[in-house]
mmCIF file of C-alpha atoms in Angstrom:
data_model
loop_
_atom_site.group_PDB
_atom_site.id
_atom_site.type_symbol
_atom_site.label_atom_id
_atom_site.label_comp_id
_atom_site.label_asym_id
_atom_site.label_seq_id
_atom_site.Cartn_x
_atom_site.Cartn_y
_atom_site.Cartn_z
ATOM 1 C CA MET A 1 0.000 0.000 0.000
ATOM 2 C CA LYS A 2 2.815 2.367 0.904
ATOM 3 C CA LYS A 3 4.568 1.519 -2.359
ATOM 4 C CA THR A 4 1.410 2.344 -4.335
ATOM 5 C CA VAL A 5 1.045 5.746 -2.641
ATOM 6 C CA LEU A 6 4.732 6.485 -3.164
ATOM 7 C CA ARG A 7 4.560 5.499 -6.828
ATOM 8 C CA GLY A 8 1.467 7.715 -7.343
ATOM 9 C CA GLY A 9 3.182 10.644 -5.634
ATOM 10 C CA CYS A 10 6.214 10.318 -7.877
ATOM 11 C CA ILE A 11 4.031 10.300 -10.984
ATOM 12 C CA LEU A 12 2.218 13.466 -9.830
ATOM 13 C CA LEU A 13 5.551 15.158 -9.063
ATOM 14 C CA LEU A 14 6.860 14.269 -12.538
ATOM 15 C CA ILE A 15 3.718 15.685 -14.200
ATOM 16 C CA ALA A 16 4.040 18.901 -12.181
ATOM 17 C CA MET A 17 7.711 19.317 -13.197
ATOM 18 C CA LEU A 18 6.840 18.804 -16.868
ATOM 19 C CA PHE A 19 4.050 21.392 -16.606
ATOM 20 C CA LEU A 20 6.343 23.978 -14.985
ATOM 21 C CA SER A 21 8.961 23.330 -17.641
ATOM 22 C CA ALA A 22 6.411 23.951 -20.384
ATOM 23 C CA CYS A 23 5.312 27.203 -18.720
ATOM 24 C CA LYS A 24 8.871 28.494 -18.569
ATOM 25 C CA LYS A 25 9.337 27.781 -22.276
ATOM 26 C CA SER A 26 6.176 29.706 -23.165
ATOM 27 C CA GLU A 27 7.377 32.760 -21.207
ATOM 28 C CA LYS A 28 10.413 33.093 -23.463
ATOM 29 C CA PRO A 29 10.039 36.256 -25.611
ATOM 30 C CA PRO A 30 9.267 35.539 -29.261
ATOM 31 C CA VAL A 31 11.982 35.985 -31.847
ATOM 32 C CA ASP A 32 11.762 39.352 -33.597
ATOM 33 C CA THR A 33 10.907 38.608 -37.212
ATOM 34 C CA VAL A 34 10.238 42.237 -38.250
ATOM 35 C CA VAL A 35 12.466 43.321 -41.126
ATOM 36 C CA SER A 36 13.363 47.003 -41.292
ATOM 37 C CA ALA A 37 11.918 48.729 -44.366
ATOM 38 C CA GLU A 38 14.468 49.703 -46.963
ATOM 39 C CA PRO A 39 14.834 53.414 -47.728
ATOM 40 C CA ILE A 40 13.501 54.788 -51.005
ATOM 41 C CA LEU A 41 16.417 56.164 -52.994
ATOM 42 C CA PRO A 42 15.875 59.147 -55.325
ATOM 43 C CA ASP A 43 16.583 57.001 -58.375
ATOM 44 C CA GLN A 44 13.982 54.471 -57.199
ATOM 45 C CA LEU A 45 11.365 57.204 -56.773
ATOM 46 C CA LYS A 46 11.343 57.559 -60.558
ATOM 47 C CA GLY A 47 9.606 54.185 -60.692
ATOM 48 C CA TYR A 48 6.639 55.407 -58.625
ATOM 49 C CA SER A 49 3.354 56.477 -60.229
ATOM 50 C CA LEU A 50 1.670 59.620 -58.902
ATOM 51 C CA VAL A 51 -2.006 59.125 -58.026
ATOM 52 C CA ARG A 52 -4.589 61.669 -56.884
ATOM 53 C CA PRO A 53 -8.346 61.238 -56.238
ATOM 54 C CA GLN A 54 -10.600 61.373 -59.258
ATOM 55 C CA MET A 55 -12.794 63.906 -57.443
ATOM 56 C CA THR A 56 -10.943 66.381 -55.241
ATOM 57 C CA SER A 57 -10.317 70.059 -54.583
ATOM 58 C CA GLU A 58 -8.511 72.415 -56.947
ATOM 59 C CA ASP A 59 -5.868 72.894 -54.252
ATOM 60 C CA VAL A 60 -5.084 69.169 -54.172
ATOM 61 C CA ILE A 61 -4.970 69.041 -57.979
ATOM 62 C CA SER A 62 -2.600 72.010 -57.986
ATOM 63 C CA GLY A 63 -0.427 70.513 -55.243
ATOM 64 C CA ALA A 64 -0.230 67.183 -57.059
ATOM 65 C CA SER A 65 0.831 69.079 -60.189
ATOM 66 C CA ASP A 66 3.551 70.855 -58.205
ATOM 67 C CA LEU A 67 4.784 67.491 -56.940
ATOM 68 C CA TYR A 68 4.778 66.037 -60.450
ATOM 69 C CA GLU A 69 6.751 68.995 -61.827
ATOM 70 C CA ALA A 70 9.298 68.687 -58.993
ATOM 71 C CA MET A 71 9.755 64.979 -59.750
ATOM 72 C CA LEU A 72 10.327 65.750 -63.422
ATOM 73 C CA ALA A 73 12.833 68.505 -62.654
ATOM 74 C CA LEU A 74 14.885 66.602 -60.051
ATOM 75 C CA LEU A 75 14.504 62.970 -61.090
ATOM 76 C CA GLY A 76 13.870 63.092 -64.811
ATOM 77 C CA GLY A 77 12.110 60.280 -66.595
ATOM 78 C CA THR A 78 8.394 60.210 -67.351
ATOM 79 C CA PRO A 79 6.544 59.084 -64.211
ATOM 80 C CA GLU A 80 2.926 58.047 -64.630
ATOM 81 C CA PHE A 81 0.414 60.574 -63.329
ATOM 82 C CA GLY A 82 -3.287 59.861 -63.034
ATOM 83 C CA THR A 83 -6.310 59.481 -60.793
ATOM 84 C CA ASP A 84 -7.355 56.640 -58.502
ATOM 85 C CA PHE A 85 -10.144 55.497 -60.832
ATOM 86 C CA LEU A 86 -10.748 51.745 -60.762
ATOM 87 C CA GLU A 87 -13.054 49.840 -63.081
ATOM 88 C CA ALA A 88 -16.079 48.217 -61.467
ATOM 89 C CA GLY A 89 -15.140 45.015 -59.672
ATOM 90 C CA LYS A 90 -11.401 45.693 -59.770
ATOM 91 C CA GLU A 91 -9.161 46.250 -56.761
ATOM 92 C CA ALA A 92 -6.018 48.325 -56.501
ATOM 93 C CA ASP A 93 -2.718 46.500 -56.967
ATOM 94 C CA SER A 94 -0.910 46.621 -53.611
ATOM 95 C CA SER A 95 2.375 45.613 -55.257
ATOM 96 C CA LYS A 96 2.441 48.663 -57.538
ATOM 97 C CA LYS A 97 4.694 51.491 -56.371
ATOM 98 C CA GLU A 98 2.574 54.639 -56.038
ATOM 99 C CA ILE A 99 2.664 58.069 -54.448
ATOM 100 C CA LEU A 100 -0.876 58.594 -53.170
ATOM 101 C CA VAL A 101 -1.829 62.267 -52.862
ATOM 102 C CA GLY A 102 -4.977 63.137 -50.912
ATOM 103 C CA HIS A 103 -7.969 60.981 -50.039
ATOM 104 C CA THR A 104 -7.517 58.254 -52.623
ATOM 105 C CA ASN A 105 -9.481 54.999 -52.678
ATOM 106 C CA ARG A 106 -6.369 52.966 -51.854
ATOM 107 C CA PRO A 107 -6.403 51.031 -48.532
ATOM 108 C CA GLU A 108 -2.983 52.468 -47.648
ATOM 109 C CA THR A 109 -4.496 55.970 -47.629
ATOM 110 C CA ALA A 110 -7.288 54.803 -45.331
ATOM 111 C CA GLN A 111 -4.700 53.219 -43.034
ATOM 112 C CA VAL A 112 -2.878 56.537 -42.611
ATOM 113 C CA LEU A 113 -6.085 58.564 -42.229
ATOM 114 C CA GLU A 114 -7.068 56.392 -39.261
ATOM 115 C CA THR A 115 -4.031 57.739 -37.375
ATOM 116 C CA LEU A 116 -4.842 61.433 -37.884
ATOM 117 C CA LYS A 117 -6.826 63.943 -35.845
ATOM 118 C CA ALA A 118 -8.447 67.201 -36.926
ATOM 119 C CA GLY A 119 -5.900 69.709 -38.180
ATOM 120 C CA GLU A 120 -3.202 67.128 -38.921
ATOM 121 C CA PHE A 121 -1.512 65.928 -42.090
ATOM 122 C CA ALA A 122 0.825 63.017 -42.746
ATOM 123 C CA VAL A 123 3.499 61.720 -45.080
ATOM 124 C CA ALA A 124 4.047 57.986 -44.590
ATOM 125 C CA ALA A 125 5.577 54.967 -46.299
ATOM 126 C CA VAL A 126 3.104 52.064 -46.262
ATOM 127 C CA GLY A 127 4.183 48.945 -48.114
ATOM 128 C CA ASN A 128 4.791 49.925 -51.731
ATOM 129 C CA LYS A 129 2.962 53.219 -51.342
ATOM 130 C CA LEU A 130 4.027 56.674 -50.241
ATOM 131 C CA VAL A 131 0.963 58.349 -48.714
ATOM 132 C CA ILE A 132 0.680 62.159 -48.664
ATOM 133 C CA THR A 133 -2.599 63.320 -47.149
ATOM 134 C CA GLY A 134 -4.420 65.498 -44.644
ATOM 135 C CA PHE A 135 -7.132 64.713 -42.103
ATOM 136 C CA THR A 136 -9.435 66.530 -44.525
ATOM 137 C CA GLU A 137 -8.457 67.358 -48.089
ATOM 138 C CA ALA A 138 -8.044 70.973 -46.964
ATOM 139 C CA PHE A 139 -4.872 69.901 -45.119
ATOM 140 C CA THR A 140 -3.444 67.759 -47.931
ATOM 141 C CA PRO A 141 -1.602 70.738 -49.530
ATOM 142 C CA SER A 142 0.257 71.179 -46.205
ATOM 143 C CA ALA A 143 1.429 67.559 -46.493
ATOM 144 C CA ILE A 144 2.540 68.156 -50.080
ATOM 145 C CA GLN A 145 4.467 71.275 -49.091
ATOM 146 C CA TRP A 146 6.187 69.406 -46.245
ATOM 147 C CA PHE A 147 7.219 66.566 -48.560
ATOM 148 C CA LEU A 148 8.524 68.942 -51.226
ATOM 149 C CA ALA A 149 10.500 70.966 -48.689
ATOM 150 C CA ASN A 150 12.104 67.906 -47.122
ATOM 151 C CA TYR A 151 12.673 65.553 -50.050
ATOM 152 C CA LEU A 152 12.282 67.311 -53.401
ATOM 153 C CA THR A 153 13.777 70.781 -53.004
ATOM 154 C CA GLY A 154 17.177 71.564 -54.523
ATOM 155 C CA THR A 155 18.280 67.939 -54.649
ATOM 156 C CA ALA A 156 16.233 64.793 -54.167
ATOM 157 C CA ALA A 157 16.823 63.152 -50.777
ATOM 158 C CA GLU A 158 16.634 59.553 -49.612
ATOM 159 C CA ILE A 159 13.246 58.739 -48.071
ATOM 160 C CA PRO A 160 13.281 56.513 -44.961
ATOM 161 C CA GLY A 161 11.475 53.236 -45.504
ATOM 162 C CA ASP A 162 9.692 53.658 -42.162
ATOM 163 C CA LEU A 163 8.760 57.304 -42.735
ATOM 164 C CA HIS A 164 5.652 58.358 -40.804
ATOM 165 C CA HIS A 165 5.599 62.118 -40.289
ATOM 166 C CA VAL A 166 2.536 63.746 -38.733
ATOM 167 C CA GLY A 167 2.359 67.536 -38.779
ATOM 168 C CA THR A 168 -0.131 70.261 -37.925
ATOM 169 C CA ALA A 169 -1.075 73.514 -39.605
ATOM 170 C CA GLU A 170 -2.539 76.626 -38.018
ATOM 171 C CA ALA A 171 -6.242 76.151 -38.561
ATOM 172 C CA VAL A 172 -9.321 78.313 -38.985
ATOM 173 C CA THR A 173 -12.425 76.594 -37.626
ATOM 174 C CA LEU A 174 -15.641 78.034 -39.012
ATOM 175 C CA VAL A 175 -17.976 75.415 -37.570
ATOM 176 C CA GLU A 176 -17.373 73.139 -34.580
ATOM 177 C CA ALA A 177 -19.710 70.203 -33.914
ATOM 178 C CA GLY A 178 -22.479 71.931 -35.840
ATOM 179 C CA LYS A 179 -22.116 75.315 -34.139
ATOM 180 C CA PRO A 180 -20.892 78.269 -36.233
ATOM 181 C CA LEU A 181 -17.986 80.105 -34.584
ATOM 182 C CA TYR A 182 -17.994 83.042 -37.011
ATOM 183 C CA ARG A 183 -20.700 85.540 -37.886
ATOM 184 C CA LEU A 184 -21.128 87.300 -41.212
ATOM 185 C CA ILE A 185 -20.684 91.072 -41.547
ATOM 186 C CA ARG A 186 -21.630 93.202 -44.544
ATOM 187 C CA ALA A 187 -21.781 96.936 -45.120
ATOM 188 C CA GLN A 188 -24.986 98.645 -43.993
ATOM 189 C CA TYR A 189 -25.578 99.610 -47.597
ATOM 190 C CA ALA A 190 -23.953 96.609 -49.216
ATOM 191 C CA THR A 191 -23.582 96.105 -52.948
ATOM 192 C CA ASP A 192 -25.448 93.337 -54.722
ATOM 193 C CA GLY A 193 -22.225 91.306 -54.979
ATOM 194 C CA ALA A 194 -21.578 91.517 -51.237
ATOM 195 C CA MET A 195 -25.187 90.643 -50.389
ATOM 196 C CA ASP A 196 -25.212 87.675 -52.740
ATOM 197 C CA GLY A 197 -21.821 86.501 -51.465
ATOM 198 C CA MET A 198 -22.899 86.700 -47.833
ATOM 199 C CA TYR A 199 -25.982 84.572 -48.455
ATOM 200 C CA ARG A 200 -24.004 82.057 -50.498
ATOM 201 C CA ILE A 201 -21.548 81.583 -47.637
ATOM 202 C CA ALA A 202 -24.380 81.108 -45.128
ATOM 203 C CA GLU A 203 -26.256 78.680 -47.390
ATOM 204 C CA THR A 204 -23.106 76.671 -48.107
ATOM 205 C CA LEU A 205 -22.148 76.248 -44.454
ATOM 206 C CA GLU A 206 -25.704 75.474 -43.394
ATOM 207 C CA GLY A 207 -25.965 73.004 -46.267
ATOM 208 C CA LEU A 208 -22.865 71.240 -44.964
ATOM 209 C CA GLY A 209 -24.471 70.831 -41.539
ATOM 210 C CA SER A 210 -23.946 74.080 -39.625
ATOM 211 C CA GLU A 211 -26.617 75.683 -37.516
ATOM 212 C CA THR A 212 -27.915 79.067 -38.730
ATOM 213 C CA LEU A 213 -25.199 81.719 -39.007
ATOM 214 C CA GLU A 214 -25.615 85.135 -37.429
ATOM 215 C CA VAL A 215 -25.669 87.988 -39.956
ATOM 216 C CA LYS A 216 -25.022 91.642 -39.098
ATOM 217 C CA THR A 217 -24.122 94.917 -40.779
ATOM 218 C CA ASP A 218 -21.124 97.112 -40.006
ATOM 219 C CA SER A 219 -23.426 99.580 -38.249
ATOM 220 C CA ALA A 220 -23.143 97.350 -35.174
ATOM 221 C CA ALA A 221 -20.487 98.206 -32.576
ATOM 222 C CA HIS A 222 -17.078 97.052 -33.743
ATOM 223 C CA ASP A 223 -15.458 94.290 -31.674
ATOM 224 C CA SER A 224 -11.892 93.477 -32.745
ATOM 225 C CA GLU A 225 -11.957 90.185 -30.819
ATOM 226 C CA ALA A 226 -15.131 88.857 -32.414
ATOM 227 C CA LEU A 227 -14.742 86.060 -34.974
ATOM 228 C CA GLU A 228 -16.232 87.541 -38.128
ATOM 229 C CA ILE A 229 -16.262 87.112 -41.890
ATOM 230 C CA LEU A 230 -16.301 90.523 -43.574
ATOM 231 C CA VAL A 231 -17.878 90.339 -47.024
ATOM 232 C CA GLY A 232 -17.152 93.243 -49.352
ATOM 233 C CA GLN A 233 -16.200 96.768 -48.348
ATOM 234 C CA THR A 234 -17.115 97.345 -44.711
ATOM 235 C CA SER A 235 -16.276 100.256 -42.423
ATOM 236 C CA TYR A 236 -14.260 98.143 -39.973
ATOM 237 C CA ASP A 237 -10.645 99.057 -39.188
ATOM 238 C CA GLU A 238 -9.369 95.670 -40.349
ATOM 239 C CA PHE A 239 -10.825 96.239 -43.807
ATOM 240 C CA ASN A 240 -9.589 99.830 -44.081
ATOM 241 C CA ASN A 241 -6.057 98.895 -43.011
ATOM 242 C CA LEU A 242 -6.004 96.019 -45.496
ATOM 243 C CA LYS A 243 -7.329 98.253 -48.270
ATOM 244 C CA GLU A 244 -4.365 100.618 -47.874
ATOM 245 C CA SER A 245 -1.923 97.779 -48.523
ATOM 246 C CA CYS A 246 -3.697 96.184 -51.505
ATOM 247 C CA ALA A 247 -2.899 97.020 -55.116
ATOM 248 C CA PRO A 248 -5.887 98.219 -57.195
ATOM 249 C CA ASP A 249 -5.998 94.986 -59.229
ATOM 250 C CA THR A 250 -6.035 92.463 -56.379
ATOM 251 C CA TYR A 251 -8.715 90.524 -54.569
ATOM 252 C CA GLY A 252 -8.728 87.501 -52.313
ATOM 253 C CA VAL A 253 -9.247 85.922 -48.915
ATOM 254 C CA TYR A 254 -7.253 87.580 -46.129
ATOM 255 C CA TYR A 255 -6.840 86.944 -42.417
ATOM 256 C CA VAL A 256 -6.425 90.024 -40.249
ATOM 257 C CA GLY A 257 -6.571 89.445 -36.494
ATOM 258 C CA GLN A 258 -9.855 87.670 -35.768
ATOM 259 C CA LYS A 259 -11.376 88.593 -39.123
ATOM 260 C CA ILE A 260 -11.651 86.758 -42.426
ATOM 261 C CA ILE A 261 -11.888 89.418 -45.128
ATOM 262 C CA LEU A 262 -13.267 88.583 -48.562
ATOM 263 C CA PHE A 263 -11.746 91.565 -50.287
ATOM 264 C CA GLY A 264 -12.305 93.083 -53.688
ATOM 265 C CA TRP A 265 -12.182 96.577 -55.149
ATOM 266 C CA THR A 266 -15.245 95.976 -57.324
ATOM 267 C CA ASP A 267 -18.409 93.915 -57.034
ATOM 268 C CA GLU A 268 -16.980 91.448 -59.539
ATOM 269 C CA ASP A 269 -13.817 91.092 -57.454
ATOM 270 C CA VAL A 270 -15.822 90.430 -54.291
ATOM 271 C CA THR A 271 -17.731 87.713 -56.152
ATOM 272 C CA LEU A 272 -14.447 86.097 -57.220
ATOM 273 C CA ALA A 273 -13.169 86.177 -53.629
ATOM 274 C CA VAL A 274 -16.393 84.549 -52.416
ATOM 275 C CA ASP A 275 -16.081 81.913 -55.168
ATOM 276 C CA ALA A 276 -12.601 80.999 -53.933
ATOM 277 C CA PHE A 277 -13.769 80.823 -50.318
ATOM 278 C CA VAL A 278 -16.981 78.859 -50.857
ATOM 279 C CA GLY A 279 -15.443 76.449 -53.354
ATOM 280 C CA SER A 280 -13.048 74.991 -50.793
ATOM 281 C CA LEU A 281 -15.432 74.560 -47.848
ATOM 282 C CA LYS A 282 -16.738 71.060 -48.621
ATOM 283 C CA TYR A 283 -13.159 69.763 -48.608
ATOM 284 C CA ALA A 284 -12.664 71.201 -45.127
ATOM 285 C CA THR A 285 -15.630 69.345 -43.626
ATOM 286 C CA TYR A 286 -15.656 66.315 -41.348
ATOM 287 C CA THR A 287 -18.225 64.569 -39.150
ATOM 288 C CA ASP A 288 -17.602 63.424 -35.571
ATOM 289 C CA ALA A 289 -18.819 60.251 -33.851
ATOM 290 C CA ASP A 290 -22.087 61.991 -32.906
ATOM 291 C CA GLY A 291 -22.798 62.979 -36.498
ATOM 292 C CA LYS A 292 -21.959 66.648 -35.877
ATOM 293 C CA VAL A 293 -20.235 68.546 -38.663
ATOM 294 C CA SER A 294 -17.119 70.712 -38.307
ATOM 295 C CA VAL A 295 -15.458 72.882 -40.936
ATOM 296 C CA SER A 296 -11.752 73.630 -40.498
ATOM 297 C CA TYR A 297 -8.895 74.474 -42.885
ATOM 298 C CA PRO A 298 -5.373 75.980 -42.792
ATOM 299 C CA ARG A 299 -5.141 79.716 -42.167
ATOM 300 C CA GLU A 300 -3.495 81.056 -45.307
ATOM 301 C CA ASN A 301 -4.028 84.237 -47.307
ATOM 302 C CA VAL A 302 -5.041 83.646 -50.910
ATOM 303 C CA VAL A 303 -4.280 86.704 -53.035
ATOM 304 C CA ALA A 304 -5.036 86.932 -56.730
ATOM 305 C CA SER A 305 -4.671 89.574 -59.401
ATOM 306 C CA ASN A 306 -7.134 90.673 -62.027
ATOM 307 C CA ASN A 307 -4.200 90.482 -64.428
ATOM 308 C CA ALA A 308 -4.507 86.703 -64.150
ATOM 309 C CA GLY A 309 -8.165 86.785 -65.101
ATOM 310 C CA TYR A 310 -10.067 83.926 -66.664
ATOM 311 C CA TYR A 311 -7.604 82.679 -69.243
ATOM 312 C CA GLU A 312 -8.072 79.731 -71.548
ATOM 313 C CA ASP A 313 -4.346 78.963 -71.722
ATOM 314 C CA LEU A 314 -3.631 78.096 -68.106
ATOM 315 C CA PRO A 315 -0.842 75.487 -67.832
ATOM 316 C CA VAL A 316 -2.170 71.960 -67.987
ATOM 317 C CA SER A 317 -0.454 68.746 -66.946
ATOM 318 C CA ALA A 318 -1.597 65.175 -66.534
ATOM 319 C CA ALA A 319 -3.289 66.214 -63.271
ATOM 320 C CA GLY A 320 -5.354 69.038 -64.761
ATOM 321 C CA ARG A 321 -5.296 72.805 -64.483
ATOM 322 C CA TYR A 322 -3.295 74.620 -61.854
ATOM 323 C CA ARG A 323 -5.372 75.861 -58.938
ATOM 324 C CA GLN A 324 -8.757 77.525 -59.359
ATOM 325 C CA LEU A 325 -9.103 79.992 -62.189
ATOM 326 C CA VAL A 326 -9.635 82.711 -59.616
ATOM 327 C CA ARG A 327 -6.214 81.848 -58.213
ATOM 328 C CA ALA A 328 -4.278 81.845 -61.439
ATOM 329 C CA GLY A 329 -0.937 83.444 -60.695
ATOM 330 C CA ALA A 330 -1.896 83.644 -57.024
ATOM 331 C CA LEU A 331 0.520 84.443 -54.241
ATOM 332 C CA ARG A 332 0.355 82.256 -51.131
ATOM 333 C CA LEU A 333 1.275 84.387 -48.122
#
């Protein structure tokens, strides 16, 4: 009987030792099988196609054109340049080397967008793709400018294979979670162009999901700290100071203190400034988890000259025309 108990105890002890031994083996850290991504050499970048969304803003089209021209100038060759269009039922080729500009339909773009917050942009290497995009399309030009400045200015530079740069740009937020942060100001005796422009701005923002915007005339007490969009020629100090510094043939969207000024010397010029402003708003829009809409974009003066006008011979590349017609020859300040 004693021998049976002893034999059973030994068997249990052996099983316990084997179990402990197995546990110790499982606690051993796994072998690192991650292989570091190889850098992208300038000569290799020539083999990448440039891809932008089929439907996007004029600013993204213009920025993609700038990138294409820089590649031609510094790398030579004839890189492919097109849109992200895919035939029905077809999927993108993940093995193809592409530079993806903006909110393309490629899964690599979606992967990078998931890492971004409002007001951010990114340049990242993902597999065989180089992704250049903003949280909204309004911030994609900031990503393009960062990439050009760091890798395609003067001489082409080697691009790290694990590149993942996230940057921010000073932002103007017109609408936050459905609530308008700016009010509209026009002259007490506004011109038809200013009146029409003011209502177009209000209708556009409200159509995107904003609550009703407040509208006032410049007869109200001036508050330099109030967030306001001045449409046309108002009596406010910000407008008058800006007017003194503007050449007679210019118009545009300016930022002076807390004011956004849609400036023009004539009614036609004010209309062109409003066109430029309104045309970019849908690309600055995003919806939060509660379904509330916000509208935010980089704070940047857009100045154009009547000398640019509406020409039919604007430079054209594989990506399309440069910038909006209203911004032909524009200066970015």
